[in-house]
Amino acid sequence: MSRRRARRIETDRRGVSETLGYVLVFSLVISTIGAVMIFGFSGLEDRQEVEQVNNAERAFDVLADNFDDMRRYEDPSRATEIRLAGGTLSLGENVTITVGQGSNGTLDPDMQTQTNVTLRPLVYESDGGIVVYEAGMVFRSDGERSLPRTSTQLVVTDSTAAVPAIVTGSGGSVEAISSDRTVLVSADDPDESNTIETIDAEGEELWIEIESPRADGWEQQLRSDGFDEVTRNDDRVAARLESDTGETPERVTLAKTVVDIEFR
C-alpha cells in the first residue's frame, strides 16, 4: 500500500514538472517574439529611413551632373527624378557667395572691390536625414552638422581665380512637396541670365566668402581641396584664393549660371 502511494506521488511530481516546463518554454517563446517585434521592426524602420536618404543622395548626384551640364554646355533645360518616399522637397533659405579683395578672413567693406550672388538651395528632408544641393555642391546633414559629398569647383591659377556659381531658385512660386511619389525636378536656364563678373586684385589678397547654414561643410571641403587659409564664424566661412605656387591671382571671376526650378 505504501509503495502504491509512493508511486502515485512520484507520478504527480512528474506531471507538475512537465506542466511547469511547458509554461516556462511557452513564456520564453512569447518573450522572444515580443523582443523581435519591438527591436527588430524598429531596426528595420531605421534601416529603411537611411536607405531612403541614400537614394535621395544618389538622385542629387545625378541632379548635380545635370545642372553642371547646363553650366558647361549651355543646355537650356534638364529634368531629374527624385523619389520622395515620405520625405519633403523644397527650396531652402538664402545662401550668399561673395568674392573680392580682403584680408584675415574678412572682405573689404568697399562694395566696389567685391561682387556676390544669392541663391536658394534644393533641400530633401526626411526622418533619416537631409540632402542639399547648393551652388554645385551636394551635402548630407543630420540637422546639426553637414558633410560634403562633392568637391568645390573652384579653379585658381597665378592669373585667375574662377568661381562658378549655379544659382538655383524659382522664377515664380515653388511650394514644398511632401509625398511618397516620384517628383520631377525641372530646371530651365532663362535667356540672357548668365553673367561673369570680374574683380581685379590690384595688389590685394583675394577671398571667397560663403554665408550658409552648411558653413561647416564648406569649411571642411575647402580645406580638403587645398585652401590653407580658411576661417569660419557661425554661418560664414571664408577662404583666401591662392594658386598652387602660393601666388595671389591677378583677378577673380564669378560666373553665374541661373537655374529656375519647378516641381512636377
Coordinates of N, CA and C in Angstrom, one line a residue, residues 59-238:
A59 N 20.1 60.5 -56.2 CA 19.4 61.3 -57.2 C 20.0 62.7 -57.2
F60 N 20.4 63.3 -56.1 CA 21.0 64.6 -56.1 C 22.4 64.6 -56.8
D61 N 23.1 63.5 -56.8 CA 24.3 63.4 -57.6 C 24.0 63.5 -59.1
V62 N 22.9 62.9 -59.5 CA 22.5 63.0 -60.9 C 22.1 64.4 -61.2
L63 N 21.3 65.0 -60.3 CA 20.9 66.4 -60.5 C 22.0 67.3 -60.6
A64 N 23.1 67.1 -59.8 CA 24.3 68.0 -59.8 C 24.9 67.9 -61.2
D65 N 25.0 66.7 -61.7 CA 25.6 66.5 -63.0 C 24.8 67.2 -64.1
N66 N 23.5 67.1 -64.0 CA 22.6 67.8 -65.0 C 22.8 69.3 -64.9
F67 N 22.8 69.8 -63.7 CA 23.0 71.3 -63.6 C 24.3 71.7 -64.1
D68 N 25.4 70.9 -63.9 CA 26.7 71.2 -64.3 C 26.8 71.2 -65.9
D69 N 26.0 70.3 -66.5 CA 25.9 70.3 -68.0 C 25.3 71.6 -68.5
M70 N 24.3 72.1 -67.7 CA 23.7 73.4 -68.1 C 24.8 74.5 -68.0
R71 N 25.6 74.4 -67.0 CA 26.7 75.5 -66.9 C 27.7 75.3 -68.0
R72 N 28.2 74.1 -68.2 CA 29.4 73.9 -69.1 C 29.0 74.0 -70.6
Y73 N 27.8 73.3 -70.9 CA 27.5 73.2 -72.3 C 26.3 74.1 -72.7
E74 N 25.8 74.9 -71.8 CA 24.7 75.9 -72.0 C 23.5 75.2 -72.4
D75 N 23.2 74.0 -71.9 CA 22.0 73.3 -72.1 C 20.8 74.1 -71.6
P76 N 19.8 74.3 -72.4 CA 18.7 75.2 -72.0 C 17.8 74.6 -70.8
S77 N 17.8 73.3 -70.7 CA 16.9 72.7 -69.6 C 17.4 71.3 -69.3
R78 N 17.0 70.8 -68.2 CA 17.3 69.5 -67.7 C 16.2 69.1 -66.7
A79 N 16.0 67.8 -66.6 CA 15.0 67.3 -65.6 C 15.6 66.1 -64.9
T80 N 15.3 66.0 -63.6 CA 15.8 64.9 -62.8 C 14.7 64.3 -61.9
E81 N 14.5 63.0 -61.8 CA 13.5 62.4 -61.0 C 14.1 62.1 -59.6
I82 N 13.3 62.4 -58.6 CA 13.7 62.2 -57.2 C 12.5 61.5 -56.5
R83 N 12.7 60.3 -56.0 CA 11.6 59.6 -55.2 C 11.6 60.2 -53.8
L84 N 10.5 60.7 -53.4 CA 10.5 61.3 -52.0 C 10.3 60.3 -50.9
A85 N 9.6 59.2 -51.1 CA 9.5 58.2 -50.1 C 9.1 58.7 -48.8
G86 N 8.1 59.6 -48.7 CA 7.7 60.2 -47.5 C 8.4 61.4 -47.0
G87 N 9.5 61.8 -47.8 CA 10.3 63.0 -47.4 C 9.7 64.3 -48.0
T88 N 10.4 65.4 -47.8 CA 9.9 66.7 -48.3 C 11.0 67.3 -49.1
L89 N 10.6 67.9 -50.3 CA 11.5 68.5 -51.2 C 11.1 70.0 -51.3
S90 N 12.1 70.9 -51.1 CA 11.8 72.3 -51.1 C 13.0 73.1 -51.5
L91 N 12.8 74.4 -51.6 CA 13.9 75.3 -51.8 C 14.2 75.9 -50.4
G92 N 15.5 75.9 -50.0 CA 15.9 76.3 -48.7 C 16.1 77.8 -48.6
E93 N 16.6 78.2 -47.4 CA 16.8 79.6 -47.1 C 18.0 80.1 -47.9
N94 N 18.1 81.4 -48.1 CA 19.1 82.0 -49.0 C 20.5 81.7 -48.6
V95 N 21.4 81.5 -49.6 CA 22.8 81.3 -49.4 C 23.5 82.4 -50.3
T96 N 24.5 83.1 -49.7 CA 25.2 84.1 -50.5 C 26.7 83.8 -50.6
I97 N 27.1 83.9 -51.8 CA 28.6 83.7 -52.2 C 29.1 85.1 -52.6
T98 N 30.2 85.5 -52.0 CA 30.8 86.8 -52.3 C 32.3 86.6 -52.6
V99 N 32.9 87.3 -53.6 CA 34.3 87.2 -53.9 C 34.8 88.6 -54.0
G100 N 36.1 88.8 -53.6 CA 36.6 90.2 -53.7 C 37.9 90.3 -52.9
Q101 N 38.3 91.6 -52.8 CA 39.5 91.9 -52.0 C 39.3 91.8 -50.5
G102 N 40.3 91.4 -49.8 CA 40.1 91.3 -48.3 C 41.4 90.9 -47.7
S103 N 41.3 90.6 -46.4 CA 42.5 90.2 -45.6 C 42.0 89.6 -44.3
N104 N 42.8 88.6 -43.8 CA 42.5 88.0 -42.5 C 41.1 87.4 -42.4
G105 N 40.6 86.9 -43.4 CA 39.3 86.2 -43.4 C 38.1 87.2 -43.5
T106 N 38.4 88.5 -43.9 CA 37.3 89.5 -44.0 C 37.4 90.2 -45.3
L107 N 36.3 90.3 -46.0 CA 36.3 91.0 -47.2 C 36.3 92.5 -47.0
D108 N 36.9 93.3 -48.0 CA 36.9 94.7 -47.9 C 35.5 95.2 -47.9
P109 N 35.1 96.1 -47.0 CA 33.8 96.7 -46.9 C 33.4 97.5 -48.2
D110 N 34.4 97.9 -48.9 CA 34.1 98.7 -50.1 C 33.4 97.8 -51.2
M111 N 32.2 98.1 -51.5 CA 31.4 97.3 -52.4 C 32.0 97.3 -53.8
Q112 N 32.9 98.3 -54.1 CA 33.5 98.3 -55.5 C 34.5 97.3 -55.6
T113 N 35.0 96.7 -54.5 CA 36.0 95.7 -54.6 C 35.5 94.2 -54.4
Q114 N 34.2 94.1 -54.5 CA 33.6 92.7 -54.3 C 32.4 92.6 -55.2
T115 N 32.0 91.3 -55.4 CA 30.7 91.0 -56.1 C 30.1 89.7 -55.5
N116 N 28.8 89.6 -55.5 CA 28.2 88.4 -54.9 C 27.0 87.9 -55.6
V117 N 26.5 86.8 -55.2 CA 25.3 86.2 -55.7 C 24.5 85.5 -54.6
T118 N 23.2 85.6 -54.7 CA 22.4 84.9 -53.7 C 21.5 83.9 -54.4
L119 N 21.4 82.7 -53.8 CA 20.7 81.6 -54.4 C 19.9 80.9 -53.3
R120 N 19.0 80.0 -53.7 CA 18.2 79.2 -52.8 C 18.5 77.7 -53.1
P121 N 19.1 77.0 -52.1 CA 19.5 75.6 -52.4 C 18.3 74.7 -52.5
L122 N 18.5 73.5 -53.1 CA 17.4 72.5 -53.1 C 17.6 71.5 -52.0
V123 N 16.6 71.3 -51.2 CA 16.7 70.5 -49.9 C 15.7 69.4 -49.9
Y124 N 16.2 68.2 -49.6 CA 15.4 67.0 -49.4 C 15.5 66.6 -47.9
E125 N 14.4 66.5 -47.2 CA 14.5 66.2 -45.8 C 13.5 65.1 -45.4
S126 N 14.0 64.1 -44.6 CA 13.1 63.1 -44.1 C 13.6 62.7 -42.7
D127 N 12.9 61.7 -42.1 CA 13.3 61.3 -40.7 C 14.7 60.8 -40.7
G128 N 15.2 60.3 -41.8 CA 16.5 59.7 -41.9 C 17.7 60.6 -42.1
G129 N 17.4 61.9 -42.4 CA 18.5 62.9 -42.7 C 18.1 63.9 -43.7
I130 N 19.1 64.7 -44.1 CA 18.9 65.8 -45.0 C 19.9 65.7 -46.1
V131 N 19.5 66.0 -47.4 CA 20.4 66.1 -48.5 C 20.2 67.5 -49.2
V132 N 21.3 68.2 -49.5 CA 21.2 69.5 -50.0 C 22.0 69.7 -51.2
Y133 N 21.5 70.3 -52.3 CA 22.2 70.7 -53.4 C 22.4 72.3 -53.3
E134 N 23.7 72.7 -53.3 CA 23.9 74.1 -53.0 C 25.1 74.6 -53.8
A135 N 24.8 75.5 -54.8 CA 25.9 76.1 -55.6 C 26.9 75.1 -56.2
G136 N 26.4 74.0 -56.7 CA 27.2 73.0 -57.3 C 27.7 71.9 -56.4
M137 N 27.5 72.1 -55.1 CA 27.9 71.1 -54.0 C 26.7 70.3 -53.5
V138 N 27.0 69.1 -53.2 CA 26.0 68.2 -52.5 C 26.4 67.9 -51.1
F139 N 25.5 68.2 -50.1 CA 25.8 68.0 -48.7 C 24.8 67.0 -48.1
R140 N 25.3 66.2 -47.1 CA 24.4 65.4 -46.3 C 24.5 65.9 -44.9
S141 N 23.3 66.0 -44.3 CA 23.3 66.6 -42.9 C 22.3 65.9 -42.0
D142 N 22.6 65.9 -40.7 CA 21.7 65.4 -39.7 C 20.9 66.5 -39.0
G143 N 21.1 67.7 -39.5 CA 20.4 68.9 -38.9 C 21.4 69.7 -38.0
E144 N 22.4 69.1 -37.5 CA 23.4 69.7 -36.7 C 24.7 70.0 -37.4
R145 N 25.2 69.0 -38.2 CA 26.4 69.2 -38.9 C 26.2 68.6 -40.3
S146 N 27.0 69.2 -41.2 CA 26.9 68.9 -42.6 C 28.2 68.3 -43.1
L147 N 28.1 67.3 -44.0 CA 29.2 66.6 -44.6 C 29.2 66.8 -46.1
P148 N 30.2 67.3 -46.7 CA 30.3 67.5 -48.2 C 30.4 66.1 -48.9
R149 N 29.7 66.0 -50.0 CA 29.7 64.7 -50.8 C 30.4 65.0 -52.1
T150 N 30.7 66.2 -52.4 CA 31.4 66.5 -53.7 C 32.4 67.6 -53.4
S151 N 33.3 67.8 -54.4 CA 34.3 68.8 -54.3 C 33.8 70.2 -54.7
T152 N 34.5 71.3 -54.3 CA 34.1 72.6 -54.9 C 34.6 72.6 -56.3
Q153 N 34.1 73.5 -57.1 CA 34.5 73.7 -58.5 C 35.4 74.9 -58.7
L154 N 36.1 75.3 -57.6 CA 37.0 76.5 -57.7 C 38.2 76.1 -58.5
V155 N 38.7 77.0 -59.4 CA 39.9 76.8 -60.1 C 40.8 78.1 -59.9
V156 N 42.0 77.9 -59.3 CA 42.8 79.0 -59.0 C 44.2 78.8 -59.7
T157 N 44.6 79.8 -60.5 CA 45.9 79.8 -61.1 C 46.6 81.1 -60.7
D158 N 47.8 81.3 -61.2 CA 48.5 82.5 -60.9 C 47.9 83.8 -61.5
S159 N 47.1 83.6 -62.6 CA 46.5 84.7 -63.2 C 45.0 84.9 -62.8
T160 N 44.3 83.8 -62.6 CA 42.8 84.0 -62.4 C 42.3 83.0 -61.4
A161 N 41.4 83.4 -60.6 CA 40.6 82.5 -59.7 C 39.2 82.5 -60.3
A162 N 38.8 81.3 -60.7 CA 37.4 81.2 -61.3 C 36.5 80.5 -60.3
V163 N 35.4 81.2 -60.0 CA 34.4 80.7 -59.1 C 33.1 80.6 -59.8
P164 N 32.7 79.3 -60.2 CA 31.5 79.1 -60.9 C 30.3 79.0 -59.8
A165 N 29.2 79.6 -60.1 CA 28.1 79.5 -59.1 C 26.8 79.2 -59.9
I166 N 26.2 78.0 -59.6 CA 25.0 77.6 -60.1 C 23.9 78.2 -59.2
V167 N 23.2 79.2 -59.8 CA 22.2 80.0 -58.9 C 20.8 79.4 -59.1
T168 N 20.5 78.4 -58.2 CA 19.2 77.8 -58.2 C 18.2 78.7 -57.5
G169 N 17.0 78.7 -58.0 CA 15.9 79.5 -57.4 C 14.6 79.2 -58.2
S170 N 13.7 80.1 -58.2 CA 12.5 79.9 -58.9 C 12.1 81.2 -59.5
G171 N 11.6 81.1 -60.8 CA 11.1 82.2 -61.5 C 9.7 82.6 -60.9
G172 N 9.1 81.7 -60.2 CA 7.8 82.0 -59.6 C 7.7 81.5 -58.2
S173 N 6.5 80.9 -57.9 CA 6.4 80.3 -56.5 C 6.5 78.8 -56.6
V174 N 7.4 78.3 -55.8 CA 7.6 76.8 -55.7 C 7.3 76.4 -54.3
E175 N 6.2 75.6 -54.1 CA 5.8 75.1 -52.8 C 6.5 73.8 -52.5
A176 N 6.8 73.6 -51.2 CA 7.4 72.3 -50.8 C 6.4 71.2 -51.0
I177 N 7.0 70.0 -51.4 CA 6.2 68.8 -51.7 C 6.6 67.8 -50.7
S178 N 5.6 67.2 -50.0 CA 5.8 66.0 -49.1 C 4.9 64.9 -49.6
S179 N 5.5 63.8 -50.0 CA 4.8 62.8 -50.7 C 5.6 61.5 -50.7
D180 N 4.9 60.4 -51.1 CA 5.6 59.1 -51.4 C 6.0 58.9 -52.8
R181 N 5.5 59.8 -53.7 CA 5.7 59.6 -55.1 C 7.0 60.2 -55.6
T182 N 7.3 59.9 -56.9 CA 8.5 60.4 -57.5 C 8.2 61.8 -58.1
V183 N 9.0 62.8 -57.8 CA 8.8 64.1 -58.3 C 9.9 64.4 -59.4
L184 N 9.4 65.1 -60.4 CA 10.3 65.5 -61.5 C 10.8 67.0 -61.2
V185 N 12.1 67.1 -61.0 CA 12.6 68.5 -60.8 C 13.1 69.0 -62.2
S186 N 12.3 70.0 -62.6 CA 12.6 70.6 -63.9 C 13.4 71.8 -63.8
A187 N 14.5 72.0 -64.5 CA 15.4 73.1 -64.4 C 15.5 73.8 -65.8
D188 N 15.3 75.1 -65.8 CA 15.4 75.9 -67.0 C 16.3 77.0 -66.9
D189 N 17.1 77.3 -67.9 CA 18.1 78.4 -67.9 C 17.4 79.6 -68.6
P190 N 17.0 80.6 -67.9 CA 16.4 81.8 -68.5 C 17.3 82.4 -69.5
D191 N 16.8 83.0 -70.6 CA 17.6 83.6 -71.6 C 18.3 84.8 -71.1
E192 N 19.6 84.9 -71.5 CA 20.4 86.0 -71.2 C 20.5 86.3 -69.7
S193 N 20.5 85.3 -68.9 CA 20.5 85.5 -67.4 C 21.9 85.1 -66.8
N194 N 22.8 84.6 -67.6 CA 24.1 84.2 -67.1 C 25.1 85.3 -67.3
T195 N 25.9 85.5 -66.3 CA 26.8 86.6 -66.3 C 28.2 86.2 -65.7
I196 N 29.2 86.9 -66.1 CA 30.5 86.8 -65.5 C 31.0 88.1 -65.0
E197 N 31.3 88.2 -63.7 CA 31.7 89.5 -63.1 C 33.2 89.3 -62.6
T198 N 34.0 90.3 -62.8 CA 35.4 90.2 -62.5 C 35.8 91.3 -61.5
I199 N 36.6 90.9 -60.5 CA 37.2 91.8 -59.6 C 38.8 91.7 -59.7
D200 N 39.5 92.8 -59.9 CA 40.9 92.7 -60.0 C 41.5 92.8 -58.6
A201 N 42.7 92.1 -58.5 CA 43.3 92.1 -57.2 C 43.9 93.4 -56.8
E202 N 44.5 94.1 -57.8 CA 45.2 95.4 -57.5 C 46.2 95.4 -56.4
G203 N 46.9 94.3 -56.3 CA 47.9 94.1 -55.2 C 47.4 93.6 -53.9
E204 N 46.1 93.4 -53.8 CA 45.5 93.0 -52.5 C 45.2 91.4 -52.6
E205 N 44.9 90.9 -51.4 CA 44.5 89.5 -51.3 C 43.1 89.3 -51.9
L206 N 42.8 88.1 -52.4 CA 41.5 87.8 -52.9 C 40.9 86.7 -52.1
W207 N 39.6 86.9 -51.7 CA 38.9 85.9 -50.8 C 37.6 85.6 -51.4
I208 N 37.1 84.4 -51.0 CA 35.7 84.0 -51.2 C 35.1 83.8 -49.9
E209 N 33.8 84.2 -49.7 CA 33.1 84.1 -48.5 C 31.7 83.5 -48.8
I210 N 31.3 82.4 -48.1 CA 30.0 81.8 -48.3 C 29.3 81.9 -47.0
E211 N 28.1 82.5 -47.1 CA 27.2 82.5 -45.9 C 26.1 81.5 -46.1
S212 N 26.1 80.5 -45.3 CA 25.2 79.3 -45.5 C 25.0 78.6 -44.2
P213 N 23.8 77.9 -44.0 CA 23.6 77.0 -42.8 C 24.6 75.8 -42.8
R214 N 25.2 75.6 -44.0 CA 26.2 74.5 -44.1 C 27.6 75.0 -44.2
A215 N 27.9 76.0 -43.5 CA 29.2 76.6 -43.5 C 30.3 75.6 -43.0
D216 N 29.9 74.7 -42.0 CA 30.9 73.7 -41.6 C 31.2 72.8 -42.7
G217 N 30.3 72.4 -43.5 CA 30.6 71.5 -44.6 C 31.5 72.2 -45.7
W218 N 31.2 73.5 -45.9 CA 32.0 74.2 -46.9 C 33.4 74.3 -46.3
E219 N 33.6 74.6 -45.0 CA 34.9 74.7 -44.4 C 35.7 73.4 -44.6
Q220 N 35.0 72.3 -44.3 CA 35.7 71.0 -44.5 C 36.2 70.8 -45.9
Q221 N 35.3 71.1 -46.9 CA 35.7 70.8 -48.3 C 36.7 71.8 -48.8
L222 N 36.6 73.0 -48.4 CA 37.7 74.0 -48.8 C 39.1 73.6 -48.3
R223 N 39.1 73.1 -47.1 CA 40.4 72.6 -46.6 C 40.9 71.4 -47.3
S224 N 39.9 70.5 -47.6 CA 40.2 69.2 -48.3 C 40.7 69.5 -49.8
D225 N 40.2 70.6 -50.4 CA 40.6 71.0 -51.7 C 41.9 71.7 -51.8
G226 N 42.5 71.9 -50.6 CA 43.9 72.5 -50.6 C 44.0 74.0 -50.3
F227 N 42.9 74.6 -49.8 CA 43.0 76.0 -49.4 C 43.5 76.1 -48.0
D228 N 44.6 76.8 -47.8 CA 45.3 76.8 -46.5 C 44.6 77.8 -45.5
E229 N 44.3 79.0 -46.0 CA 43.7 80.0 -45.1 C 42.2 79.9 -45.2
V230 N 41.6 79.3 -44.2 CA 40.2 79.1 -44.1 C 39.7 79.5 -42.7
T231 N 38.7 80.4 -42.6 CA 38.2 80.8 -41.4 C 36.7 80.6 -41.4
R232 N 36.1 80.3 -40.2 CA 34.6 80.2 -40.1 C 34.1 80.9 -38.8
N233 N 33.0 81.6 -39.0 CA 32.4 82.2 -37.9 C 30.9 82.0 -38.0
D234 N 30.3 81.1 -37.2 CA 28.9 80.7 -37.3 C 28.6 80.2 -38.7
D235 N 27.7 81.0 -39.4 CA 27.3 80.6 -40.7 C 28.1 81.2 -41.9
R236 N 29.2 81.8 -41.5 CA 30.1 82.4 -42.5 C 31.4 81.6 -42.6
V237 N 31.8 81.3 -43.8 CA 33.2 80.7 -44.0 C 33.9 81.5 -45.1
A238 N 35.2 81.7 -44.9 CA 35.9 82.4 -45.9 C 37.2 81.7 -46.2

